[in-house]
Amino acid sequence: PGVRRARAGRLPLGRPRRRRSEMTGFGQLVIGPPGSGKTTYCNGIQHFFALAGRPCAVVNLDPANHNPPYECAVSIEELISLEEVQNELDLGPNGGMVYCMEYVAKNLDWLRDRVAPLVKEGKYLLFDLPGQVELFTSHDAVKQIIRELTASKATDMDLRLCTVHLVDGHLCADPSKYIAALMLSLQSMLHLETPHVNVLSKVDLMDKYGDLDFNLEYYADVQDLQYLADRILGENEEEGGATNAKAPLAGTRLLRKKYGKLTRELCELVEDFGLVNFATLSIEDEQSVTRLVRLTDKCVGYVNAGGFSRATANEARGEFAEPGTFDERELISHAPSLTHYERHMEVQERFFRDPDAARGEK
């Protein structure tokens, strides 16, 4: 009897079919430190989608972003005000921001009721999140919001989201700041547990903050970080003659000696995980935006060519391939990918000045 009951309780083989009343939606969670360009990114992507004919809606979940330049479909200010929280609870900017996100996490019915009609209309969603790094590295409020939005059992939506983490590209000019950005990116990936795209934003301005020690490929692919640790610790200042390293300030040598081992261990930690790499973005460049959109579409399975993605529940069944009639692996294998030249060398040639040519002009 025990064996018969076990067999009777087995799940049927194959992919479970989605309920017909369930809507499939796609979108991005835009995160990053203050000043990394999140609002500018949402504004640029919204315009890009409008020109491409893709319906798009931006959800502003940043209570400090009062007058965003983009057209806002949903705003957190409809639910709670940061200034009122600070005044009534005597909180500072960071504390008030955390309270606002916790309030949203406790009132998810409000967010679901406003997001569901957008998904039903087939709109691609952009969630503009606050810049406080603790919200996406250690605090559970944002993680809870993501979990509830993507849990189809709790809603009638099958919402597929990826995280776009913007990091200001000029941090590559300072090895210490770059390693800190790597740690931030790694921590956010491990904490949020979503498909993740790390982006070096403002790549067209990177060389305006000083010459890079290595090519763009080194920073985008996060290659051997021990070379960067040597730069920070000053161990290669006297090797091979001239170098880009600056003369150490008073007391710097003592700090290097004290924190040298920690720096190397952090670099080794990032390399051991092997999760972090970066795409590049210049939001005003159409080609750069197109490449990033292809990458994010691949992360969430949004394939609008060939009719394999159902964005709404109102489309005719005959227009789309039914689940089980095609091999999903072919969608991934045929998804657009970039060559090594397109990812790194072409970007550097377009946006970076040639140091040899600059020396020749002098």
Coordinates of N, CA, C and O in Angstrom, one line a residue, residues 172-317:
C172 N 36.5 53.3 -12.1 CA 37.6 52.5 -12.6 C 38.9 53.2 -12.6 O 40.0 52.6 -12.6
A173 N 38.8 54.6 -12.6 CA 40.1 55.3 -12.5 C 40.7 55.3 -11.2 O 41.9 55.6 -11.0
D174 N 40.0 54.9 -10.1 CA 40.6 54.7 -8.8 C 40.5 53.3 -8.4 O 39.4 52.7 -8.1
P175 N 41.6 52.5 -8.3 CA 41.6 51.1 -8.0 C 40.8 50.8 -6.7 O 40.1 49.8 -6.7
S176 N 41.0 51.6 -5.7 CA 40.3 51.3 -4.4 C 38.8 51.4 -4.6 O 38.0 50.5 -4.1
K177 N 38.3 52.4 -5.3 CA 36.9 52.6 -5.5 C 36.3 51.5 -6.4 O 35.2 51.0 -6.2
Y178 N 37.1 51.0 -7.3 CA 36.7 50.0 -8.2 C 36.5 48.7 -7.5 O 35.5 48.0 -7.7
I179 N 37.4 48.3 -6.6 CA 37.3 47.1 -5.8 C 36.0 47.2 -4.8 O 35.3 46.3 -4.6
A180 N 35.8 48.4 -4.3 CA 34.6 48.6 -3.5 C 33.3 48.4 -4.3 O 32.4 47.8 -3.8
A181 N 33.4 48.9 -5.6 CA 32.2 48.7 -6.4 C 32.0 47.2 -6.7 O 30.9 46.7 -6.9
L182 N 33.1 46.4 -6.9 CA 33.0 45.0 -7.1 C 32.3 44.3 -5.9 O 31.5 43.4 -6.0
M183 N 32.7 44.7 -4.7 CA 32.2 44.1 -3.5 C 30.7 44.5 -3.4 O 29.8 43.6 -3.0
L184 N 30.3 45.7 -3.7 CA 28.9 46.1 -3.7 C 28.1 45.3 -4.7 O 27.0 44.8 -4.4
S185 N 28.6 45.1 -5.9 CA 27.9 44.3 -6.9 C 27.8 42.9 -6.5 O 26.7 42.3 -6.7
L186 N 28.8 42.3 -6.0 CA 28.7 40.9 -5.5 C 27.7 40.7 -4.4 O 26.9 39.8 -4.4
Q187 N 27.7 41.6 -3.4 CA 26.8 41.5 -2.3 C 25.4 41.7 -2.8 O 24.5 41.0 -2.3
S188 N 25.1 42.6 -3.7 CA 23.7 42.8 -4.2 C 23.2 41.6 -5.0 O 22.1 41.2 -4.9
M189 N 24.1 40.9 -5.7 CA 23.8 39.7 -6.5 C 23.4 38.6 -5.5 O 22.4 37.9 -5.7
L190 N 24.2 38.4 -4.5 CA 23.9 37.4 -3.5 C 22.7 37.6 -2.7 O 22.0 36.7 -2.3
H191 N 22.4 38.9 -2.4 CA 21.3 39.3 -1.5 C 19.9 39.2 -2.2 O 19.0 38.6 -1.7
L192 N 19.9 39.8 -3.4 CA 18.6 39.9 -4.1 C 18.2 38.6 -4.8 O 17.0 38.3 -5.0
E193 N 19.1 37.8 -5.2 CA 18.9 36.5 -5.9 C 18.0 36.6 -7.1 O 17.0 35.9 -7.2
T194 N 18.3 37.5 -8.0 CA 17.6 37.7 -9.2 C 18.6 37.6 -10.4 O 19.8 37.8 -10.2
P195 N 18.1 37.4 -11.6 CA 19.0 37.6 -12.8 C 19.6 39.0 -12.7 O 18.9 39.9 -12.5
H196 N 20.9 39.1 -12.9 CA 21.6 40.3 -12.6 C 22.5 40.8 -13.8 O 23.2 40.0 -14.3
V197 N 22.4 42.1 -14.1 CA 23.2 42.7 -15.1 C 23.9 43.9 -14.5 O 23.3 44.8 -14.1
N198 N 25.2 43.8 -14.3 CA 26.0 44.9 -13.8 C 26.5 45.7 -14.9 O 26.9 45.2 -16.0
V199 N 26.3 47.1 -14.8 CA 26.6 48.0 -15.9 C 27.5 49.1 -15.4 O 27.3 49.7 -14.4
L200 N 28.6 49.3 -16.2 CA 29.4 50.5 -16.1 C 28.8 51.6 -16.8 O 28.8 51.7 -18.1
S201 N 28.1 52.5 -16.1 CA 27.4 53.6 -16.8 C 28.3 54.8 -17.1 O 29.4 54.8 -16.5
K202 N 27.9 55.7 -17.9 CA 28.6 56.9 -18.3 C 30.0 56.5 -18.8 O 31.0 57.1 -18.6
V203 N 30.0 55.4 -19.6 CA 31.3 54.9 -20.2 C 31.9 56.0 -21.1 O 33.1 56.0 -21.3
D204 N 31.1 56.9 -21.7 CA 31.6 57.9 -22.5 C 32.4 59.0 -21.7 O 33.1 59.8 -22.4
L205 N 32.3 59.0 -20.4 CA 33.0 60.0 -19.6 C 34.1 59.3 -18.8 O 34.7 60.0 -18.0
M206 N 34.4 58.1 -18.9 CA 35.3 57.4 -18.1 C 36.7 58.0 -18.1 O 37.3 58.2 -17.1
D207 N 37.2 58.3 -19.3 CA 38.6 58.8 -19.4 C 38.7 60.2 -19.0 O 39.8 60.8 -19.0
K208 N 37.6 60.9 -18.7 CA 37.7 62.3 -18.3 C 38.2 62.4 -16.9 O 38.5 63.5 -16.5
Y209 N 38.1 61.3 -16.1 CA 38.6 61.4 -14.7 C 40.0 60.9 -14.5 O 40.4 60.7 -13.4
G210 N 40.7 60.7 -15.6 CA 42.1 60.2 -15.4 C 42.3 59.0 -16.3 O 41.4 58.3 -16.7
D211 N 43.6 58.7 -16.6 CA 43.9 57.5 -17.4 C 43.7 56.3 -16.6 O 44.0 56.2 -15.4
L212 N 43.2 55.3 -17.3 CA 43.0 54.0 -16.6 C 44.4 53.2 -16.6 O 45.2 53.3 -17.6
D213 N 44.6 52.4 -15.6 CA 45.8 51.6 -15.5 C 45.8 50.5 -16.5 O 46.8 50.0 -17.0
F214 N 44.6 50.0 -16.9 CA 44.4 48.9 -17.8 C 43.4 49.2 -18.9 O 42.7 50.2 -18.8
N215 N 43.2 48.3 -19.9 CA 42.2 48.5 -20.9 C 40.8 48.3 -20.3 O 40.7 47.7 -19.2
L216 N 39.8 48.7 -21.0 CA 38.4 48.6 -20.6 C 38.1 47.1 -20.4 O 37.3 46.8 -19.5
E217 N 38.6 46.2 -21.2 CA 38.3 44.8 -21.0 C 38.7 44.3 -19.6 O 38.0 43.4 -19.1
Y218 N 39.8 44.8 -19.1 CA 40.2 44.3 -17.7 C 39.1 44.6 -16.7 O 38.8 43.8 -15.9
Y219 N 38.6 45.8 -16.7 CA 37.6 46.3 -15.7 C 36.2 45.6 -16.0 O 35.5 45.3 -15.1
A220 N 35.8 45.5 -17.3 CA 34.5 44.9 -17.6 C 34.4 43.4 -17.3 O 33.4 42.9 -16.8
D221 N 35.5 42.7 -17.6 CA 35.5 41.2 -17.3 C 36.1 40.9 -16.0 O 36.1 39.7 -15.7
V222 N 36.5 41.9 -15.2 CA 37.1 41.6 -13.8 C 38.1 40.5 -13.9 O 38.0 39.4 -13.4
Q223 N 39.2 40.9 -14.6 CA 40.3 40.0 -14.8 C 41.2 40.0 -13.6 O 40.8 40.5 -12.5
D224 N 42.4 39.4 -13.7 CA 43.3 39.1 -12.5 C 43.4 40.4 -11.6 O 44.1 41.3 -12.0
L225 N 42.7 40.4 -10.5 CA 42.7 41.5 -9.6 C 44.0 41.7 -8.8 O 44.1 42.8 -8.2
Q226 N 44.9 40.8 -8.8 CA 46.1 40.9 -8.1 C 47.0 42.1 -8.7 O 47.7 42.7 -7.9
Y227 N 46.8 42.3 -10.0 CA 47.6 43.4 -10.6 C 47.0 44.7 -10.0 O 47.8 45.7 -9.7
L228 N 45.7 44.8 -9.8 CA 45.1 46.0 -9.2 C 45.5 46.2 -7.8 O 45.7 47.3 -7.3
A229 N 45.6 45.0 -7.0 CA 46.0 45.1 -5.7 C 47.4 45.6 -5.6 O 47.7 46.4 -4.7
D230 N 48.3 45.3 -6.5 CA 49.6 45.8 -6.5 C 49.6 47.3 -6.7 O 50.4 48.0 -6.1
R231 N 48.7 47.8 -7.6 CA 48.6 49.2 -7.8 C 48.2 49.9 -6.5 O 48.8 51.0 -6.2
I232 N 47.3 49.4 -5.8 CA 46.8 50.0 -4.6 C 47.9 50.0 -3.5 O 48.1 51.0 -2.8
L233 N 48.6 48.9 -3.4 CA 49.6 48.7 -2.3 C 50.9 49.4 -2.7 O 51.8 49.4 -1.9
G234 N 51.1 49.8 -4.0 CA 52.3 50.5 -4.4 C 53.5 49.6 -4.6 O 54.6 50.1 -4.6
E235 N 53.2 48.3 -4.7 CA 54.4 47.4 -4.8 C 55.0 47.4 -6.2 O 56.1 46.9 -6.4
N236 N 54.4 48.1 -7.2 CA 55.0 48.1 -8.5 C 55.4 49.6 -8.9 O 55.5 49.9 -10.1
E237 N 55.5 50.4 -7.9 CA 55.9 51.8 -8.2 C 57.2 52.0 -8.8 O 57.5 52.8 -9.6
E238 N 58.2 51.1 -8.4 CA 59.5 51.2 -8.9 C 59.9 50.2 -10.0 O 61.0 50.1 -10.4
E239 N 58.9 49.4 -10.4 CA 59.2 48.4 -11.4 C 58.9 48.9 -12.8 O 57.9 49.5 -13.1
G240 N 59.9 48.6 -13.7 CA 59.7 49.0 -15.1 C 59.7 50.5 -15.4 O 59.2 51.0 -16.3
G241 N 60.4 51.3 -14.5 CA 60.5 52.7 -14.7 C 59.2 53.5 -14.4 O 58.6 53.3 -13.3
A242 N 58.8 54.3 -15.3 CA 57.7 55.2 -15.1 C 56.4 54.4 -14.9 O 56.2 53.3 -15.5
T243 N 55.5 54.9 -14.2 CA 54.2 54.3 -13.9 C 53.1 55.3 -13.7 O 53.5 56.5 -13.4
N244 N 51.9 55.0 -13.8 CA 50.8 55.9 -13.5 C 50.5 56.1 -12.1 O 49.7 57.0 -11.7
A245 N 51.1 55.3 -11.2 CA 50.8 55.4 -9.8 C 51.3 56.7 -9.2 O 52.4 57.2 -9.5
K246 N 50.5 57.3 -8.4 CA 50.9 58.6 -7.7 C 51.8 58.4 -6.5 O 51.8 57.3 -5.9
A247 N 52.6 59.4 -6.2 CA 53.4 59.3 -5.1 C 52.6 59.2 -3.8 O 51.6 59.9 -3.6
P248 N 53.0 58.3 -2.9 CA 52.2 58.1 -1.7 C 52.3 59.3 -0.8 O 53.3 59.9 -0.6
L249 N 51.1 59.5 -0.2 CA 51.0 60.6 0.8 C 51.6 60.2 2.1 O 51.9 59.0 2.4
A250 N 51.8 61.2 3.0 CA 52.3 60.9 4.4 C 51.4 59.9 5.1 O 50.2 60.2 5.2
G251 N 51.9 58.9 5.6 CA 51.1 57.9 6.4 C 50.5 56.9 5.5 O 49.9 55.9 6.0
T252 N 50.6 57.0 4.2 CA 49.9 56.1 3.3 C 50.7 54.7 3.3 O 50.0 53.7 3.2
R253 N 52.0 54.7 3.4 CA 52.7 53.5 3.5 C 52.3 52.6 4.7 O 52.2 51.4 4.6
L254 N 52.1 53.3 5.8 CA 51.6 52.5 7.0 C 50.3 51.9 6.8 O 50.0 50.7 7.1
L255 N 49.4 52.7 6.1 CA 48.0 52.1 5.9 C 48.1 51.0 4.9 O 47.4 50.0 5.0
R256 N 49.0 51.1 3.9 CA 49.1 50.0 2.9 C 49.6 48.7 3.6 O 49.2 47.6 3.3
K257 N 50.6 48.9 4.5 CA 51.1 47.7 5.2 C 50.0 47.1 6.1 O 49.9 45.9 6.2
K258 N 49.2 48.0 6.7 CA 48.2 47.5 7.7 C 47.1 46.8 7.0 O 46.6 45.8 7.4
Y259 N 46.6 47.4 5.8 CA 45.4 46.8 5.1 C 45.8 46.1 3.8 O 44.9 45.7 3.1
G260 N 47.1 45.9 3.6 CA 47.5 45.2 2.4 C 46.9 43.8 2.3 O 46.4 43.4 1.3
K261 N 46.9 43.0 3.4 CA 46.4 41.7 3.4 C 44.9 41.7 3.2 O 44.4 40.8 2.4
L262 N 44.2 42.6 3.8 CA 42.8 42.7 3.6 C 42.4 43.0 2.1 O 41.5 42.4 1.6
T263 N 43.2 43.9 1.5 CA 42.9 44.2 0.1 C 43.1 43.0 -0.8 O 42.2 42.7 -1.6
R264 N 44.1 42.2 -0.6 CA 44.3 41.0 -1.4 C 43.3 40.0 -1.1 O 42.8 39.3 -2.1
E265 N 42.8 39.9 0.1 CA 41.8 38.9 0.4 C 40.4 39.3 -0.2 O 39.7 38.4 -0.7
L266 N 40.1 40.6 -0.3 CA 38.9 41.0 -0.9 C 39.0 40.7 -2.4 O 38.0 40.3 -3.0
C267 N 40.1 41.0 -3.0 CA 40.3 40.7 -4.5 C 40.1 39.2 -4.7 O 39.5 38.8 -5.7
E268 N 40.7 38.4 -3.8 CA 40.6 36.9 -4.0 C 39.2 36.5 -3.8 O 38.7 35.5 -4.5
L269 N 38.4 37.1 -2.9 CA 37.0 36.7 -2.6 C 36.2 37.0 -3.9 O 35.4 36.1 -4.3
V270 N 36.3 38.1 -4.5 CA 35.6 38.4 -5.8 C 35.9 37.4 -6.9 O 35.0 36.9 -7.6
E271 N 37.2 37.1 -7.0 CA 37.6 36.1 -8.0 C 37.1 34.7 -7.7 O 36.7 34.0 -8.7
D272 N 37.1 34.3 -6.5 CA 36.6 33.0 -6.1 C 35.1 32.8 -6.5 O 34.7 31.7 -6.9
F273 N 34.3 33.8 -6.3 CA 32.9 33.7 -6.6 C 32.7 33.7 -8.1 O 31.9 32.9 -8.7
G274 N 33.5 34.4 -8.8 CA 33.5 34.4 -10.3 C 32.1 34.9 -10.9 O 31.7 34.4 -12.0
L275 N 31.4 35.7 -10.2 CA 30.0 36.1 -10.6 C 30.0 37.5 -11.3 O 29.1 37.8 -12.1
V276 N 30.9 38.4 -10.9 CA 30.8 39.8 -11.3 C 31.5 40.0 -12.6 O 32.7 39.7 -12.8
N277 N 30.8 40.6 -13.6 CA 31.4 41.3 -14.7 C 30.4 42.4 -15.1 O 29.4 42.6 -14.5
F278 N 30.8 43.2 -16.1 CA 30.1 44.4 -16.4 C 29.8 44.5 -17.9 O 30.7 44.2 -18.7
A279 N 28.6 45.0 -18.2 CA 28.3 45.5 -19.5 C 28.6 47.0 -19.4 O 28.8 47.6 -18.4
T280 N 28.7 47.7 -20.6 CA 29.0 49.1 -20.6 C 27.8 49.8 -21.2 O 27.0 49.3 -22.0
L281 N 27.7 51.1 -20.8 CA 26.5 51.9 -21.3 C 26.8 53.4 -21.4 O 27.4 53.9 -20.5
S282 N 26.5 53.9 -22.6 CA 26.4 55.4 -22.7 C 24.9 55.6 -23.1 O 24.5 55.3 -24.2
I283 N 24.2 56.2 -22.2 CA 22.7 56.2 -22.3 C 22.3 57.1 -23.5 O 21.2 56.9 -24.0
E284 N 23.2 58.0 -24.0 CA 22.8 58.8 -25.1 C 23.2 58.2 -26.5 O 22.9 58.8 -27.5
D285 N 23.8 57.0 -26.4 CA 24.2 56.3 -27.7 C 23.3 55.2 -28.0 O 23.1 54.3 -27.2
E286 N 22.7 55.2 -29.1 CA 21.6 54.2 -29.5 C 22.2 52.8 -29.6 O 21.6 51.8 -29.1
Q287 N 23.4 52.7 -30.1 CA 24.0 51.4 -30.2 C 24.3 50.8 -28.9 O 24.1 49.6 -28.6
S288 N 24.8 51.6 -28.0 CA 25.1 51.1 -26.6 C 23.9 50.7 -25.9 O 23.8 49.6 -25.2
V289 N 22.8 51.4 -26.0 CA 21.5 51.1 -25.4 C 20.9 49.8 -26.0 O 20.4 48.9 -25.2
T290 N 21.0 49.7 -27.3 CA 20.5 48.5 -27.9 C 21.2 47.2 -27.4 O 20.5 46.2 -27.2
R291 N 22.5 47.3 -27.2 CA 23.2 46.1 -26.8 C 22.8 45.7 -25.3 O 22.6 44.5 -25.0
L292 N 22.6 46.7 -24.5 CA 22.2 46.4 -23.1 C 20.8 45.9 -23.1 O 20.5 45.0 -22.3
V293 N 19.9 46.4 -23.9 CA 18.5 45.9 -24.0 C 18.5 44.5 -24.4 O 17.7 43.6 -23.9
R294 N 19.3 44.1 -25.4 CA 19.4 42.7 -25.8 C 19.8 41.8 -24.6 O 19.3 40.7 -24.4
L295 N 20.7 42.3 -23.8 CA 21.2 41.5 -22.7 C 20.1 41.3 -21.6 O 19.9 40.2 -21.1
T296 N 19.4 42.4 -21.3 CA 18.4 42.3 -20.3 C 17.2 41.5 -20.8 O 16.6 40.7 -20.0
D297 N 16.9 41.6 -22.1 CA 15.8 40.7 -22.6 C 16.2 39.3 -22.5 O 15.3 38.4 -22.2
K298 N 17.4 38.9 -22.7 CA 17.8 37.5 -22.6 C 17.7 37.1 -21.2 O 17.4 35.9 -21.0
C299 N 18.0 37.9 -20.2 CA 17.9 37.5 -18.8 C 16.5 37.2 -18.4 O 16.3 36.2 -17.6
V300 N 15.5 37.9 -18.9 CA 14.1 37.6 -18.5 C 13.3 36.8 -19.4 O 12.2 36.4 -19.2
G301 N 14.0 36.4 -20.6 CA 13.3 35.6 -21.6 C 12.3 36.3 -22.4 O 11.4 35.8 -23.0
Y302 N 12.5 37.6 -22.6 CA 11.7 38.5 -23.4 C 12.2 38.4 -24.9 O 13.2 39.0 -25.2
V303 N 11.5 37.6 -25.7 CA 11.9 37.4 -27.1 C 10.8 37.9 -27.9 O 9.8 37.2 -28.1
N304 N 10.8 39.1 -28.5 CA 9.7 39.6 -29.2 C 9.8 39.3 -30.7 O 9.0 39.8 -31.5
A305 N 10.7 38.6 -31.1 CA 10.9 38.2 -32.5 C 10.5 36.7 -32.6 O 11.1 35.9 -32.0
G306 N 9.6 36.4 -33.5 CA 9.2 35.0 -33.6 C 8.0 34.6 -32.8 O 7.4 33.5 -33.0
G307 N 7.5 35.5 -31.9 CA 6.2 35.2 -31.2 C 6.3 34.2 -30.1 O 5.3 33.5 -29.9
F308 N 7.4 34.0 -29.4 CA 7.5 33.0 -28.4 C 7.1 33.6 -27.0 O 6.9 32.8 -26.1
S309 N 7.1 34.9 -26.9 CA 6.8 35.5 -25.5 C 5.4 36.1 -25.5 O 5.0 36.9 -26.4
R310 N 4.6 35.7 -24.6 CA 3.3 36.2 -24.4 C 3.3 37.3 -23.3 O 3.5 37.0 -22.2
A311 N 3.1 38.5 -23.7 CA 3.1 39.6 -22.8 C 1.8 39.9 -22.2 O 1.6 40.5 -21.2
T312 N 0.7 39.5 -22.9 CA -0.7 39.7 -22.4 C -1.5 38.5 -22.4 O -1.1 37.5 -23.1
A313 N -2.6 38.5 -21.8 CA -3.5 37.3 -21.8 C -4.6 37.4 -22.9 O -5.4 36.6 -23.1
N314 N -4.6 38.5 -23.7 CA -5.6 38.8 -24.7 C -5.2 38.4 -26.1 O -6.0 38.6 -27.0
E315 N -4.0 37.9 -26.3 CA -3.6 37.6 -27.7 C -4.2 36.3 -28.2 O -4.5 35.4 -27.4
A316 N -4.4 36.3 -29.5 CA -4.9 35.1 -30.1 C -4.0 33.9 -29.9 O -2.8 34.0 -30.1
R317 N -4.5 32.7 -29.6 CA -3.7 31.6 -29.3 C -3.0 31.1 -30.6 O -1.8 30.6 -30.5

